[in-house]
PDB file of C-alpha atoms and ligand atoms in Angstrom:
ATOM      1  CA  MET P  52     -95.270-131.563 216.380  1.00 52.00           C
ATOM      2  CA  PRO P  53     -98.182-133.300 218.089  1.00 49.00           C
ATOM      3  CA  THR P  54     -97.292-135.768 220.757  1.00 51.00           C
ATOM      4  CA  SER P  55     -98.545-139.329 220.687  1.00 53.00           C
ATOM      5  CA  ARG P  56    -101.048-138.328 223.337  1.00 55.00           C
ATOM      6  CA  ALA P  57    -103.229-136.618 220.728  1.00 50.00           C
ATOM      7  CA  ALA P  58    -103.536-139.773 218.662  1.00 60.00           C
ATOM      8  CA  LYS P  59    -103.647-142.124 221.581  1.00 74.00           C
ATOM      9  CA  GLN P  60    -106.057-144.986 221.105  1.00 85.00           C
ATOM     10  CA  LYS P  61    -108.451-146.090 223.782  1.00 93.00           C
ATOM     11  CA  SER P  62    -106.968-148.487 226.251  1.00 96.00           C
ATOM     12  CA  TYR P  63    -108.766-151.168 228.217  1.00 97.00           C
ATOM     13  CA  THR P  64    -107.479-152.788 231.384  1.00 98.00           C
ATOM     14  CA  GLY P  65    -108.479-155.843 233.311  1.00 98.00           C
ATOM     15  CA  GLY P  66    -107.288-158.661 235.470  1.00 98.00           C
ATOM     16  CA  CYS P  67    -108.030-161.880 237.300  1.00 98.00           C
ATOM     17  CA  LEU P  68    -109.611-162.494 240.657  1.00 98.00           C
ATOM     18  CA  CYS P  69    -106.316-162.536 242.594  1.00 98.00           C
ATOM     19  CA  GLY P  70    -104.634-159.696 240.670  1.00 98.00           C
ATOM     20  CA  SER P  71    -101.633-161.723 239.548  1.00 98.00           C
ATOM     21  CA  ILE P  72    -102.464-161.513 235.852  1.00 98.00           C
ATOM     22  CA  ARG P  73    -103.274-158.044 234.511  1.00 98.00           C
ATOM     23  CA  PHE P  74    -103.577-156.768 230.966  1.00 98.00           C
ATOM     24  CA  GLU P  75    -103.817-153.631 228.939  1.00 98.00           C
ATOM     25  CA  ALA P  76    -105.414-153.860 225.497  1.00 98.00           C
ATOM     26  CA  VAL P  77    -105.213-150.899 223.149  1.00 96.00           C
ATOM     27  CA  GLY P  78    -108.239-150.351 220.925  1.00 86.00           C
ATOM     28  CA  PRO P  79    -110.174-150.580 218.787  1.00 92.00           C
ATOM     29  CA  ALA P  80    -111.911-153.621 220.251  1.00 95.00           C
ATOM     30  CA  LYS P  81    -113.117-155.876 217.451  1.00 95.00           C
ATOM     31  CA  LYS P  82    -116.002-158.311 217.021  1.00 95.00           C
ATOM     32  CA  PRO P  83    -117.823-157.875 220.332  1.00 95.00           C
ATOM     33  CA  HIS P  84    -120.048-160.928 220.580  1.00 95.00           C
ATOM     34  CA  THR P  85    -121.445-163.533 222.911  1.00 95.00           C
ATOM     35  CA  CYS P  86    -121.029-167.274 222.517  1.00 95.00           C
ATOM     36  CA  SER P  87    -122.846-170.186 224.095  1.00 95.00           C
ATOM     37  CA  CYS P  88    -120.818-173.052 222.612  1.00 94.00           C
ATOM     38  CA  LYS P  89    -119.797-175.900 224.880  1.00 94.00           C
ATOM     39  CA  MET P  90    -116.139-174.904 224.790  1.00 94.00           C
ATOM     40  CA  CYS P  91    -116.893-171.397 226.033  1.00 95.00           C
ATOM     41  CA  GLN P  92    -119.189-172.814 228.676  1.00 96.00           C
ATOM     42  CA  ARG P  93    -116.534-175.156 230.027  1.00 96.00           C
ATOM     43  CA  HIS P  94    -113.822-172.506 229.805  1.00 96.00           C
ATOM     44  CA  THR P  95    -115.784-169.919 231.754  1.00 96.00           C
ATOM     45  CA  GLY P  96    -118.257-171.910 233.801  1.00 96.00           C
ATOM     46  CA  ALA P  97    -120.913-169.555 232.462  1.00 96.00           C
ATOM     47  CA  LEU P  98    -123.714-170.476 230.064  1.00 96.00           C
ATOM     48  CA  THR P  99    -122.740-167.633 227.767  1.00 96.00           C
ATOM     49  CA  ALA P 100    -119.413-165.884 227.335  1.00 96.00           C
ATOM     50  CA  ALA P 101    -119.006-162.302 226.110  1.00 96.00           C
ATOM     51  CA  TRP P 102    -115.943-161.594 223.982  1.00 95.00           C
ATOM     52  CA  VAL P 103    -113.972-158.905 222.209  1.00 97.00           C
ATOM     53  CA  GLU P 104    -110.904-159.329 220.033  1.00 97.00           C
ATOM     54  CA  PHE P 105    -107.639-157.434 219.791  1.00 97.00           C
ATOM     55  CA  PRO P 106    -104.525-157.981 217.698  1.00 96.00           C
ATOM     56  CA  SER P 107    -101.962-159.846 219.840  1.00 96.00           C
ATOM     57  CA  SER P 108     -99.573-156.935 219.450  1.00 95.00           C
ATOM     58  CA  SER P 109    -102.115-154.662 221.160  1.00 96.00           C
ATOM     59  CA  VAL P 110    -102.337-156.721 224.344  1.00 97.00           C
ATOM     60  CA  THR P 111     -99.744-156.344 227.111  1.00 98.00           C
ATOM     61  CA  TRP P 112     -99.708-158.679 230.105  1.00 98.00           C
ATOM     62  CA  ASN P 113     -98.492-156.314 232.793  1.00 98.00           C
ATOM     63  CA  GLY P 114     -99.409-157.904 236.142  1.00 98.00           C
ATOM     64  CA  PRO P 115     -96.905-159.446 238.580  1.00 98.00           C
ATOM     65  CA  GLY P 116     -97.675-162.922 237.223  1.00 98.00           C
ATOM     66  CA  GLY P 117     -96.822-161.995 233.629  1.00 98.00           C
ATOM     67  CA  ALA P 118     -98.696-163.809 230.878  1.00 97.00           C
ATOM     68  CA  PRO P 119    -101.516-166.217 231.742  1.00 98.00           C
ATOM     69  CA  SER P 120    -101.179-169.984 231.577  1.00 98.00           C
ATOM     70  CA  VAL P 121    -102.671-171.600 228.502  1.00 97.00           C
ATOM     71  CA  TYR P 122    -104.480-174.815 227.683  1.00 96.00           C
ATOM     72  CA  ARG P 123    -104.349-176.006 224.079  1.00 95.00           C
ATOM     73  CA  SER P 124    -108.045-176.210 223.261  1.00 91.00           C
ATOM     74  CA  SER P 125    -108.020-176.670 219.489  1.00 91.00           C
ATOM     75  CA  ASP P 126    -105.755-176.835 216.454  1.00 92.00           C
ATOM     76  CA  TYR P 127    -105.566-173.078 216.222  1.00 90.00           C
ATOM     77  CA  SER P 128    -106.163-171.700 219.688  1.00 92.00           C
ATOM     78  CA  SER P 129    -105.366-171.901 223.379  1.00 96.00           C
ATOM     79  CA  ARG P 130    -107.486-170.870 226.332  1.00 96.00           C
ATOM     80  CA  ALA P 131    -105.836-168.559 228.840  1.00 97.00           C
ATOM     81  CA  PHE P 132    -106.261-168.590 232.615  1.00 98.00           C
ATOM     82  CA  CYS P 133    -104.586-167.481 235.814  1.00 98.00           C
ATOM     83  CA  PRO P 134    -102.568-170.363 237.340  1.00 98.00           C
ATOM     84  CA  ALA P 135    -103.048-168.930 240.839  1.00 98.00           C
ATOM     85  CA  CYS P 136    -106.796-168.271 241.026  1.00 98.00           C
ATOM     86  CA  GLY P 137    -108.162-169.997 237.916  1.00 97.00           C
ATOM     87  CA  SER P 138    -109.850-166.966 236.384  1.00 98.00           C
ATOM     88  CA  SER P 139    -110.552-167.348 232.682  1.00 98.00           C
ATOM     89  CA  PHE P 140    -109.184-164.722 230.301  1.00 98.00           C
ATOM     90  CA  GLY P 141    -110.217-166.032 226.926  1.00 97.00           C
ATOM     91  CA  ALA P 142    -108.471-167.368 223.854  1.00 96.00           C
ATOM     92  CA  ILE P 143    -104.994-166.750 222.517  1.00 95.00           C
ATOM     93  CA  ASP P 144    -105.104-167.815 218.876  1.00 90.00           C
ATOM     94  CA  ASP P 145    -102.222-168.907 216.680  1.00 91.00           C
ATOM     95  CA  LYS P 146    -103.216-166.228 214.238  1.00 89.00           C
ATOM     96  CA  PRO P 147    -102.207-163.039 215.996  1.00 94.00           C
ATOM     97  CA  VAL P 148    -105.470-162.459 217.819  1.00 95.00           C
ATOM     98  CA  VAL P 149    -106.294-162.383 221.506  1.00 97.00           C
ATOM     99  CA  ALA P 150    -109.987-162.765 222.331  1.00 97.00           C
ATOM    100  CA  LEU P 151    -110.688-161.476 225.831  1.00 98.00           C
ATOM    101  CA  LEU P 152    -113.709-162.213 228.001  1.00 98.00           C
ATOM    102  CA  LEU P 153    -115.548-159.053 228.974  1.00 97.00           C
ATOM    103  CA  GLY P 154    -115.944-160.236 232.561  1.00 97.00           C
ATOM    104  CA  VAL P 155    -112.250-159.695 233.334  1.00 98.00           C
ATOM    105  CA  PHE P 156    -112.276-156.080 232.126  1.00 98.00           C
ATOM    106  CA  ASP P 157    -112.118-153.413 234.821  1.00 97.00           C
ATOM    107  CA  LYS P 158    -114.867-151.543 232.978  1.00 95.00           C
ATOM    108  CA  ALA P 159    -116.966-153.545 230.555  1.00 94.00           C
ATOM    109  CA  SER P 160    -119.618-150.850 230.311  1.00 93.00           C
ATOM    110  CA  ALA P 161    -118.093-148.952 227.384  1.00 92.00           C
ATOM    111  CA  PRO P 162    -120.718-148.903 224.611  1.00 92.00           C
ATOM    112  CA  GLU P 163    -118.301-150.113 221.932  1.00 93.00           C
ATOM    113  CA  LEU P 164    -117.856-153.341 223.912  1.00 94.00           C
ATOM    114  CA  MET P 165    -121.540-154.237 223.677  1.00 93.00           C
ATOM    115  CA  PRO P 166    -121.958-157.584 221.897  1.00 92.00           C
ATOM    116  CA  THR P 167    -123.624-157.270 218.507  1.00 91.00           C
ATOM    117  CA  GLY P 168    -124.032-160.952 217.789  1.00 91.00           C
ATOM    118  CA  HIS P 169    -124.552-164.265 219.537  1.00 91.00           C
ATOM    119  CA  SER P 170    -122.805-167.421 218.366  1.00 91.00           C
ATOM    120  CA  PHE P 171    -124.058-170.926 219.102  1.00 91.00           C
ATOM    121  CA  GLY P 172    -127.291-169.667 220.605  1.00 87.00           C
ATOM    122  CA  GLY P 173    -128.627-173.215 220.477  1.00 88.00           C
ATOM    123  CA  GLY P 174    -126.023-174.274 223.024  1.00 90.00           C
ATOM    124  CA  ARG P 175    -127.778-172.562 225.889  1.00 91.00           C
ATOM    125  CA  PRO P 176    -130.858-173.713 227.794  1.00 92.00           C
ATOM    126  CA  ARG P 177    -134.133-172.266 226.577  1.00 90.00           C
ATOM    127  CA  TRP P 178    -134.646-170.500 229.902  1.00 93.00           C
ATOM    128  CA  TRP P 179    -131.362-168.618 229.532  1.00 92.00           C
ATOM    129  CA  HIS P 180    -131.847-165.407 227.588  1.00 87.00           C
ATOM    130  CA  VAL P 181    -129.123-163.398 225.928  1.00 86.00           C
ATOM    131  CA  ASP P 182    -129.872-159.865 224.802  1.00 76.00           C
ATOM    132  CA  ALA P 183    -127.750-159.612 221.698  1.00 65.00           C
ATOM    133  CA  SER P 184    -129.081-159.281 218.203  1.00 56.00           C
ATOM    134  CA  SER P 185    -128.066-161.852 215.664  1.00 51.00           C
ATOM    135  CA  PRO P 186    -129.882-163.358 212.705  1.00 47.00           C
ATOM    136  CA  THR P 187    -128.668-166.796 213.769  1.00 49.00           C
ATOM    137  CA  ASP P 188    -129.625-166.475 217.412  1.00 45.00           C
ATOM    138  CA  GLY P 189    -131.865-169.284 218.508  1.00 41.00           C
TER     139      GLY P 189
HETATM  140 ZN1   ZN N 858    -105.354-164.774 239.472  1.00 65.53          ZN
HETATM  141 ZN1   ZN N 859    -117.808-170.333 222.082  1.00 65.53          ZN
END
């Protein structure tokens, strides 16, 4: 009988600046995209955020600080951050989805994490360029 190792899905790890909050997300990573909406900008401090989504059940918060703190940012979602160092992790939705920012991944270079679309392209300054294809990109 094959062990679970043979069918093991890809796992992604990451964590915050201080190392208190760590995660493991088991693939596949869904909907890799960038977003330049005002909420993402304020959440991250960056003009554009890069995201991937996982089912909540696929994400384990395994650092010494446990799960991140959350700020209720809309009717259906909360933004997650480290209470010790302030690093942004992304959005924990009420529907069982966790959307993680690529910047907190240990290795964001995996090709399947490359954003394939850009949301709210009009929210960024004209001099800020994002290399992601999208029919709605401005
Ligand atoms: Zn931290
Ligand atoms: Zn956004």
